């Protein structure tokens, strides 16, 4: 004889506790995601922007917007790398 039961036998509180642990374990620090650093993500974004900017089907105004976005990413990457270098200098003292 088959008896129909709920698939979830845990209480609501137990489910919340388990879900919270899973989310915390999956949460990334922001510095590294999927094995890539923030700098890697910025470089990848720059490559994608450059690829789109080189497209023949792009209006000049949009190409200018992409150029400005690429430049801002370059500034962010430079600042990030400078901050990392200065932290490394302070740590080595």
mmCIF file with all atom_site columns, C-alpha atoms in Angstrom:
data_model
loop_
_atom_site.group_PDB
_atom_site.id
_atom_site.type_symbol
_atom_site.label_atom_id
_atom_site.label_alt_id
_atom_site.label_comp_id
_atom_site.label_asym_id
_atom_site.label_entity_id
_atom_site.label_seq_id
_atom_site.pdbx_PDB_ins_code
_atom_site.Cartn_x
_atom_site.Cartn_y
_atom_site.Cartn_z
_atom_site.occupancy
_atom_site.B_iso_or_equiv
_atom_site.pdbx_formal_charge
_atom_site.auth_seq_id
_atom_site.auth_comp_id
_atom_site.auth_asym_id
_atom_site.auth_atom_id
_atom_site.pdbx_PDB_model_num
ATOM 1  C CA . UNK A 1 1  ? 0.000  0.000  0.000   1.00 0.00 ? 1  UNK A CA 1
ATOM 2  C CA . UNK A 1 2  ? 1.304  3.472  -0.917  1.00 0.00 ? 2  UNK A CA 1
ATOM 3  C CA . UNK A 1 3  ? 0.913  6.328  1.516   1.00 0.00 ? 3  UNK A CA 1
ATOM 4  C CA . UNK A 1 4  ? 1.095  9.932  0.337   1.00 0.00 ? 4  UNK A CA 1
ATOM 5  C CA . UNK A 1 5  ? 3.483  11.999 2.503   1.00 0.00 ? 5  UNK A CA 1
ATOM 6  C CA . UNK A 1 6  ? 4.947  15.463 2.286   1.00 0.00 ? 6  UNK A CA 1
ATOM 7  C CA . UNK A 1 7  ? 8.343  15.454 0.603   1.00 0.00 ? 7  UNK A CA 1
ATOM 8  C CA . UNK A 1 8  ? 9.562  18.046 3.076   1.00 0.00 ? 8  UNK A CA 1
ATOM 9  C CA . UNK A 1 9  ? 9.522  16.712 6.601   1.00 0.00 ? 9  UNK A CA 1
ATOM 10 C CA . UNK A 1 10 ? 11.598 19.454 8.177   1.00 0.00 ? 10 UNK A CA 1
ATOM 11 C CA . UNK A 1 11 ? 9.940  22.234 10.101  1.00 0.00 ? 11 UNK A CA 1
ATOM 12 C CA . UNK A 1 12 ? 9.932  25.754 8.724   1.00 0.00 ? 12 UNK A CA 1
ATOM 13 C CA . UNK A 1 13 ? 12.647 26.770 11.195  1.00 0.00 ? 13 UNK A CA 1
ATOM 14 C CA . UNK A 1 14 ? 14.864 23.875 10.157  1.00 0.00 ? 14 UNK A CA 1
ATOM 15 C CA . UNK A 1 15 ? 14.436 24.752 6.484   1.00 0.00 ? 15 UNK A CA 1
ATOM 16 C CA . UNK A 1 16 ? 15.402 28.363 7.154   1.00 0.00 ? 16 UNK A CA 1
ATOM 17 C CA . UNK A 1 17 ? 18.514 27.365 9.072   1.00 0.00 ? 17 UNK A CA 1
ATOM 18 C CA . UNK A 1 18 ? 19.630 25.022 6.324   1.00 0.00 ? 18 UNK A CA 1
ATOM 19 C CA . UNK A 1 19 ? 18.924 27.578 3.600   1.00 0.00 ? 19 UNK A CA 1
ATOM 20 C CA . UNK A 1 20 ? 20.875 30.227 5.512   1.00 0.00 ? 20 UNK A CA 1
ATOM 21 C CA . UNK A 1 21 ? 23.923 28.009 5.756   1.00 0.00 ? 21 UNK A CA 1
ATOM 22 C CA . UNK A 1 22 ? 23.766 27.191 2.077   1.00 0.00 ? 22 UNK A CA 1
ATOM 23 C CA . UNK A 1 23 ? 23.500 30.838 1.079   1.00 0.00 ? 23 UNK A CA 1
ATOM 24 C CA . UNK A 1 24 ? 26.368 31.806 3.363   1.00 0.00 ? 24 UNK A CA 1
ATOM 25 C CA . UNK A 1 25 ? 28.532 29.039 1.925   1.00 0.00 ? 25 UNK A CA 1
ATOM 26 C CA . UNK A 1 26 ? 27.758 30.068 -1.647  1.00 0.00 ? 26 UNK A CA 1
ATOM 27 C CA . UNK A 1 27 ? 28.250 33.781 -0.999  1.00 0.00 ? 27 UNK A CA 1
ATOM 28 C CA . UNK A 1 28 ? 31.469 35.145 -2.426  1.00 0.00 ? 28 UNK A CA 1
ATOM 29 C CA . UNK A 1 29 ? 33.615 37.784 -0.835  1.00 0.00 ? 29 UNK A CA 1
ATOM 30 C CA . UNK A 1 30 ? 33.374 40.116 -3.830  1.00 0.00 ? 30 UNK A CA 1
ATOM 31 C CA . UNK A 1 31 ? 37.136 39.998 -4.266  1.00 0.00 ? 31 UNK A CA 1
ATOM 32 C CA . UNK A 1 32 ? 36.993 36.677 -6.021  1.00 0.00 ? 32 UNK A CA 1
ATOM 33 C CA . UNK A 1 33 ? 34.162 35.100 -7.995  1.00 0.00 ? 33 UNK A CA 1
ATOM 34 C CA . UNK A 1 34 ? 34.384 31.883 -9.948  1.00 0.00 ? 34 UNK A CA 1
ATOM 35 C CA . UNK A 1 35 ? 38.144 31.897 -9.571  1.00 0.00 ? 35 UNK A CA 1
ATOM 36 C CA . UNK A 1 36 ? 38.552 35.375 -11.046 1.00 0.00 ? 36 UNK A CA 1
ATOM 37 C CA . UNK A 1 37 ? 39.715 38.504 -9.286  1.00 0.00 ? 37 UNK A CA 1
ATOM 38 C CA . UNK A 1 38 ? 38.066 41.898 -9.629  1.00 0.00 ? 38 UNK A CA 1
ATOM 39 C CA . UNK A 1 39 ? 40.904 42.893 -11.954 1.00 0.00 ? 39 UNK A CA 1
ATOM 40 C CA . UNK A 1 40 ? 40.168 39.884 -14.150 1.00 0.00 ? 40 UNK A CA 1
ATOM 41 C CA . UNK A 1 41 ? 36.512 40.892 -14.387 1.00 0.00 ? 41 UNK A CA 1
ATOM 42 C CA . UNK A 1 42 ? 37.439 44.445 -15.358 1.00 0.00 ? 42 UNK A CA 1
ATOM 43 C CA . UNK A 1 43 ? 39.846 43.204 -18.033 1.00 0.00 ? 43 UNK A CA 1
ATOM 44 C CA . UNK A 1 44 ? 37.177 40.856 -19.401 1.00 0.00 ? 44 UNK A CA 1
ATOM 45 C CA . UNK A 1 45 ? 34.685 43.737 -19.538 1.00 0.00 ? 45 UNK A CA 1
ATOM 46 C CA . UNK A 1 46 ? 37.249 45.839 -21.404 1.00 0.00 ? 46 UNK A CA 1
ATOM 47 C CA . UNK A 1 47 ? 37.762 43.067 -23.946 1.00 0.00 ? 47 UNK A CA 1
ATOM 48 C CA . UNK A 1 48 ? 34.027 42.745 -24.530 1.00 0.00 ? 48 UNK A CA 1
ATOM 49 C CA . UNK A 1 49 ? 33.602 46.502 -24.904 1.00 0.00 ? 49 UNK A CA 1
ATOM 50 C CA . UNK A 1 50 ? 36.496 46.658 -27.359 1.00 0.00 ? 50 UNK A CA 1
ATOM 51 C CA . UNK A 1 51 ? 34.957 43.837 -29.386 1.00 0.00 ? 51 UNK A CA 1
ATOM 52 C CA . UNK A 1 52 ? 31.594 45.604 -29.591 1.00 0.00 ? 52 UNK A CA 1
ATOM 53 C CA . UNK A 1 53 ? 33.242 48.983 -30.325 1.00 0.00 ? 53 UNK A CA 1
ATOM 54 C CA . UNK A 1 54 ? 35.048 47.456 -33.309 1.00 0.00 ? 54 UNK A CA 1
ATOM 55 C CA . UNK A 1 55 ? 31.768 46.252 -34.793 1.00 0.00 ? 55 UNK A CA 1
ATOM 56 C CA . UNK A 1 56 ? 30.972 47.785 -38.176 1.00 0.00 ? 56 UNK A CA 1
ATOM 57 C CA . UNK A 1 57 ? 27.291 48.082 -37.250 1.00 0.00 ? 57 UNK A CA 1
ATOM 58 C CA . UNK A 1 58 ? 27.772 50.570 -34.443 1.00 0.00 ? 58 UNK A CA 1
ATOM 59 C CA . UNK A 1 59 ? 26.809 54.241 -34.688 1.00 0.00 ? 59 UNK A CA 1
ATOM 60 C CA . UNK A 1 60 ? 29.562 56.758 -33.928 1.00 0.00 ? 60 UNK A CA 1
ATOM 61 C CA . UNK A 1 61 ? 27.685 58.088 -30.887 1.00 0.00 ? 61 UNK A CA 1
ATOM 62 C CA . UNK A 1 62 ? 27.418 54.599 -29.384 1.00 0.00 ? 62 UNK A CA 1
ATOM 63 C CA . UNK A 1 63 ? 31.060 53.887 -30.196 1.00 0.00 ? 63 UNK A CA 1
ATOM 64 C CA . UNK A 1 64 ? 31.969 57.037 -28.247 1.00 0.00 ? 64 UNK A CA 1
ATOM 65 C CA . UNK A 1 65 ? 29.894 55.825 -25.283 1.00 0.00 ? 65 UNK A CA 1
ATOM 66 C CA . UNK A 1 66 ? 31.741 52.511 -25.353 1.00 0.00 ? 66 UNK A CA 1
ATOM 67 C CA . UNK A 1 67 ? 35.092 54.270 -25.548 1.00 0.00 ? 67 UNK A CA 1
ATOM 68 C CA . UNK A 1 68 ? 34.220 56.316 -22.462 1.00 0.00 ? 68 UNK A CA 1
ATOM 69 C CA . UNK A 1 69 ? 33.055 53.182 -20.615 1.00 0.00 ? 69 UNK A CA 1
ATOM 70 C CA . UNK A 1 70 ? 36.299 51.403 -21.532 1.00 0.00 ? 70 UNK A CA 1
ATOM 71 C CA . UNK A 1 71 ? 38.299 54.388 -20.255 1.00 0.00 ? 71 UNK A CA 1
ATOM 72 C CA . UNK A 1 72 ? 36.399 54.402 -16.938 1.00 0.00 ? 72 UNK A CA 1
ATOM 73 C CA . UNK A 1 73 ? 37.110 50.687 -16.533 1.00 0.00 ? 73 UNK A CA 1
ATOM 74 C CA . UNK A 1 74 ? 40.791 51.376 -17.193 1.00 0.00 ? 74 UNK A CA 1
ATOM 75 C CA . UNK A 1 75 ? 40.788 54.048 -14.467 1.00 0.00 ? 75 UNK A CA 1
ATOM 76 C CA . UNK A 1 76 ? 39.075 51.667 -12.041 1.00 0.00 ? 76 UNK A CA 1
ATOM 77 C CA . UNK A 1 77 ? 41.606 48.938 -12.811 1.00 0.00 ? 77 UNK A CA 1
ATOM 78 C CA . UNK A 1 78 ? 44.522 51.324 -12.289 1.00 0.00 ? 78 UNK A CA 1
ATOM 79 C CA . UNK A 1 79 ? 43.092 52.478 -8.949  1.00 0.00 ? 79 UNK A CA 1
ATOM 80 C CA . UNK A 1 80 ? 42.467 48.896 -7.877  1.00 0.00 ? 80 UNK A CA 1
ATOM 81 C CA . UNK A 1 81 ? 45.994 47.847 -8.735  1.00 0.00 ? 81 UNK A CA 1
ATOM 82 C CA . UNK A 1 82 ? 47.485 50.908 -6.997  1.00 0.00 ? 82 UNK A CA 1
ATOM 83 C CA . UNK A 1 83 ? 45.450 50.151 -3.860  1.00 0.00 ? 83 UNK A CA 1
ATOM 84 C CA . UNK A 1 84 ? 46.637 46.554 -3.917  1.00 0.00 ? 84 UNK A CA 1
ATOM 85 C CA . UNK A 1 85 ? 50.250 47.621 -4.352  1.00 0.00 ? 85 UNK A CA 1
ATOM 86 C CA . UNK A 1 86 ? 50.078 50.089 -1.461  1.00 0.00 ? 86 UNK A CA 1
ATOM 87 C CA . UNK A 1 87 ? 48.470 47.430 0.782   1.00 0.00 ? 87 UNK A CA 1
ATOM 88 C CA . UNK A 1 88 ? 51.249 45.014 -0.128  1.00 0.00 ? 88 UNK A CA 1
ATOM 89 C CA . UNK A 1 89 ? 53.848 47.654 0.705   1.00 0.00 ? 89 UNK A CA 1
ATOM 90 C CA . UNK A 1 90 ? 52.289 48.300 4.125   1.00 0.00 ? 90 UNK A CA 1
ATOM 91 C CA . UNK A 1 91 ? 52.039 44.571 4.834   1.00 0.00 ? 91 UNK A CA 1
ATOM 92 C CA . UNK A 1 92 ? 55.706 43.966 4.039   1.00 0.00 ? 92 UNK A CA 1
ATOM 93 C CA . UNK A 1 93 ? 56.883 46.576 6.546   1.00 0.00 ? 93 UNK A CA 1
#
